[in-house]
PDB file of C-alpha atoms in Angstrom:
ATOM      1  CA  UNK R   1      48.695  90.402 108.183  1.00  0.00           C
ATOM      2  CA  UNK R   2      49.354  94.158 108.233  1.00  0.00           C
ATOM      3  CA  UNK R   3      52.309  95.532 106.253  1.00  0.00           C
ATOM      4  CA  UNK R   4      55.184  97.499 107.727  1.00  0.00           C
ATOM      5  CA  UNK R   5      55.818 100.880 106.134  1.00  0.00           C
ATOM      6  CA  UNK R   6      58.986 102.838 106.826  1.00  0.00           C
ATOM      7  CA  UNK R   7      59.238 106.450 105.769  1.00  0.00           C
ATOM      8  CA  UNK R   8      62.545 108.224 105.275  1.00  0.00           C
ATOM      9  CA  UNK R   9      65.996 106.830 104.848  1.00  0.00           C
ATOM     10  CA  UNK R  10      67.310 103.989 106.922  1.00  0.00           C
ATOM     11  CA  UNK R  11      70.972 104.574 107.656  1.00  0.00           C
ATOM     12  CA  UNK R  12      73.586 102.269 109.047  1.00  0.00           C
ATOM     13  CA  UNK R  13      75.286 103.152 112.285  1.00  0.00           C
ATOM     14  CA  UNK R  14      78.934 103.854 112.851  1.00  0.00           C
ATOM     15  CA  UNK R  15      81.676 101.787 114.421  1.00  0.00           C
ATOM     16  CA  UNK R  16      84.669 102.972 116.462  1.00  0.00           C
ATOM     17  CA  UNK R  17      87.757 100.834 115.960  1.00  0.00           C
ATOM     18  CA  UNK R  18      90.911 100.996 118.046  1.00  0.00           C
ATOM     19  CA  UNK R  19      93.811 100.392 115.673  1.00  0.00           C
ATOM     20  CA  UNK R  20      97.447  99.634 116.519  1.00  0.00           C
ATOM     21  CA  UNK R  21      99.954 100.826 113.933  1.00  0.00           C
ATOM     22  CA  UNK R  22     103.530  99.657 114.388  1.00  0.00           C
ATOM     23  CA  UNK R  23     106.248 101.705 112.652  1.00  0.00           C
ATOM     24  CA  UNK R  24     109.094  99.884 110.904  1.00  0.00           C
ATOM     25  CA  UNK R  25     111.703 101.148 113.368  1.00  0.00           C
ATOM     26  CA  UNK R  26     112.191 103.550 116.302  1.00  0.00           C
ATOM     27  CA  UNK R  27     113.644 106.264 114.026  1.00  0.00           C
ATOM     28  CA  UNK R  28     110.349 106.824 112.165  1.00  0.00           C
ATOM     29  CA  UNK R  29     109.004 110.359 112.718  1.00  0.00           C
ATOM     30  CA  UNK R  30     105.673 109.607 114.431  1.00  0.00           C
ATOM     31  CA  UNK R  31     104.184 113.048 113.759  1.00  0.00           C
ATOM     32  CA  UNK R  32     104.862 112.620 110.038  1.00  0.00           C
ATOM     33  CA  UNK R  33     103.524 109.049 110.091  1.00  0.00           C
ATOM     34  CA  UNK R  34     100.380 110.251 111.854  1.00  0.00           C
ATOM     35  CA  UNK R  35      99.785 112.821 109.089  1.00  0.00           C
ATOM     36  CA  UNK R  36     100.277 110.201 106.373  1.00  0.00           C
ATOM     37  CA  UNK R  37      97.796 107.863 108.087  1.00  0.00           C
ATOM     38  CA  UNK R  38      95.207 110.653 108.183  1.00  0.00           C
ATOM     39  CA  UNK R  39      95.734 111.295 104.460  1.00  0.00           C
ATOM     40  CA  UNK R  40      95.424 107.574 103.639  1.00  0.00           C
ATOM     41  CA  UNK R  41      91.962 107.156 105.194  1.00  0.00           C
ATOM     42  CA  UNK R  42      89.379 105.665 102.839  1.00  0.00           C
ATOM     43  CA  UNK R  43      86.218 107.612 102.037  1.00  0.00           C
ATOM     44  CA  UNK R  44      83.690 107.592 104.873  1.00  0.00           C
ATOM     45  CA  UNK R  45      86.278 106.981 107.604  1.00  0.00           C
ATOM     46  CA  UNK R  46      87.667 109.537 110.031  1.00  0.00           C
ATOM     47  CA  UNK R  47      90.153 109.526 112.870  1.00  0.00           C
ATOM     48  CA  UNK R  48      88.797 110.483 116.278  1.00  0.00           C
ATOM     49  CA  UNK R  49      92.183 110.929 117.972  1.00  0.00           C
ATOM     50  CA  UNK R  50      95.581 109.315 118.408  1.00  0.00           C
ATOM     51  CA  UNK R  51      97.345 107.846 121.397  1.00  0.00           C
ATOM     52  CA  UNK R  52     100.886 106.490 121.619  1.00  0.00           C
ATOM     53  CA  UNK R  53     102.088 103.375 123.378  1.00  0.00           C
ATOM     54  CA  UNK R  54     105.688 102.525 124.156  1.00  0.00           C
ATOM     55  CA  UNK R  55     106.279  98.969 123.055  1.00  0.00           C
ATOM     56  CA  UNK R  56     109.944  98.115 123.648  1.00  0.00           C
ATOM     57  CA  UNK R  57     113.481  99.299 122.926  1.00  0.00           C
ATOM     58  CA  UNK R  58     112.348 102.803 121.943  1.00  0.00           C
ATOM     59  CA  UNK R  59     109.632 101.577 119.583  1.00  0.00           C
ATOM     60  CA  UNK R  60     106.356 103.484 119.940  1.00  0.00           C
ATOM     61  CA  UNK R  61     103.047 102.348 118.410  1.00  0.00           C
ATOM     62  CA  UNK R  62     100.412 104.778 117.165  1.00  0.00           C
ATOM     63  CA  UNK R  63      96.894 104.021 118.383  1.00  0.00           C
ATOM     64  CA  UNK R  64      94.331 105.891 116.270  1.00  0.00           C
ATOM     65  CA  UNK R  65      90.627 105.525 116.984  1.00  0.00           C
ATOM     66  CA  UNK R  66      88.919 105.307 113.600  1.00  0.00           C
ATOM     67  CA  UNK R  67      85.206 105.885 112.973  1.00  0.00           C
ATOM     68  CA  UNK R  68      83.821 103.897 110.015  1.00  0.00           C
ATOM     69  CA  UNK R  69      80.332 103.148 108.693  1.00  0.00           C
ATOM     70  CA  UNK R  70      78.848  99.899 110.036  1.00  0.00           C
ATOM     71  CA  UNK R  71      78.639  97.996 106.765  1.00  0.00           C
ATOM     72  CA  UNK R  72      80.119  94.955 105.064  1.00  0.00           C
ATOM     73  CA  UNK R  73      83.895  94.998 105.203  1.00  0.00           C
ATOM     74  CA  UNK R  74      83.935  97.270 108.246  1.00  0.00           C
ATOM     75  CA  UNK R  75      87.533  98.103 109.119  1.00  0.00           C
ATOM     76  CA  UNK R  76      89.103  96.152 106.254  1.00  0.00           C
ATOM     77  CA  UNK R  77      89.550  99.204 104.002  1.00  0.00           C
ATOM     78  CA  UNK R  78      91.233 101.120 106.841  1.00  0.00           C
ATOM     79  CA  UNK R  79      93.620  98.229 107.557  1.00  0.00           C
ATOM     80  CA  UNK R  80      94.563  97.999 103.869  1.00  0.00           C
ATOM     81  CA  UNK R  81      95.034 101.775 103.545  1.00  0.00           C
ATOM     82  CA  UNK R  82      97.190 102.026 106.677  1.00  0.00           C
ATOM     83  CA  UNK R  83      99.270  98.975 105.660  1.00  0.00           C
ATOM     84  CA  UNK R  84     100.130 100.686 102.365  1.00  0.00           C
ATOM     85  CA  UNK R  85     101.587 103.772 104.114  1.00  0.00           C
ATOM     86  CA  UNK R  86     105.371 104.030 103.979  1.00  0.00           C
ATOM     87  CA  UNK R  87     107.192 103.158 107.256  1.00  0.00           C
ATOM     88  CA  UNK R  88     104.282 101.044 108.581  1.00  0.00           C
ATOM     89  CA  UNK R  89     105.380  97.576 109.689  1.00  0.00           C
ATOM     90  CA  UNK R  90     101.988  96.230 110.792  1.00  0.00           C
ATOM     91  CA  UNK R  91      98.383  97.201 111.434  1.00  0.00           C
ATOM     92  CA  UNK R  92      96.000  95.410 113.780  1.00  0.00           C
ATOM     93  CA  UNK R  93      92.485  96.092 115.010  1.00  0.00           C
ATOM     94  CA  UNK R  94      92.593  96.025 118.811  1.00  0.00           C
ATOM     95  CA  UNK R  95      88.901  96.581 119.572  1.00  0.00           C
ATOM     96  CA  UNK R  96      85.646  97.515 117.868  1.00  0.00           C
ATOM     97  CA  UNK R  97      82.399  98.934 119.220  1.00  0.00           C
ATOM     98  CA  UNK R  98      79.197 100.428 117.828  1.00  0.00           C
ATOM     99  CA  UNK R  99      78.425 104.085 118.383  1.00  0.00           C
TER     100      UNK R  99
END
């Protein structure tokens, strides 16, 4: 049986994750929160844009699209990092797709 030889590095792909970040209350400065989320990103992850979604009673969710390496753990590190940011009530992954 012939062997299979691969030359060069084999790299993992990337994953785009739609994240929903709920602030603790409507008075949270969303621009400031957005900056703090960008600073909290784990190594290897990057934000590919933010959207905002009105939820209810003046509460607005931030919806960053985060690009992470396609490896074990995936978006877990991003969820943990965002959850640790001050004024964040909850973090949920809304959708995930390979790039």
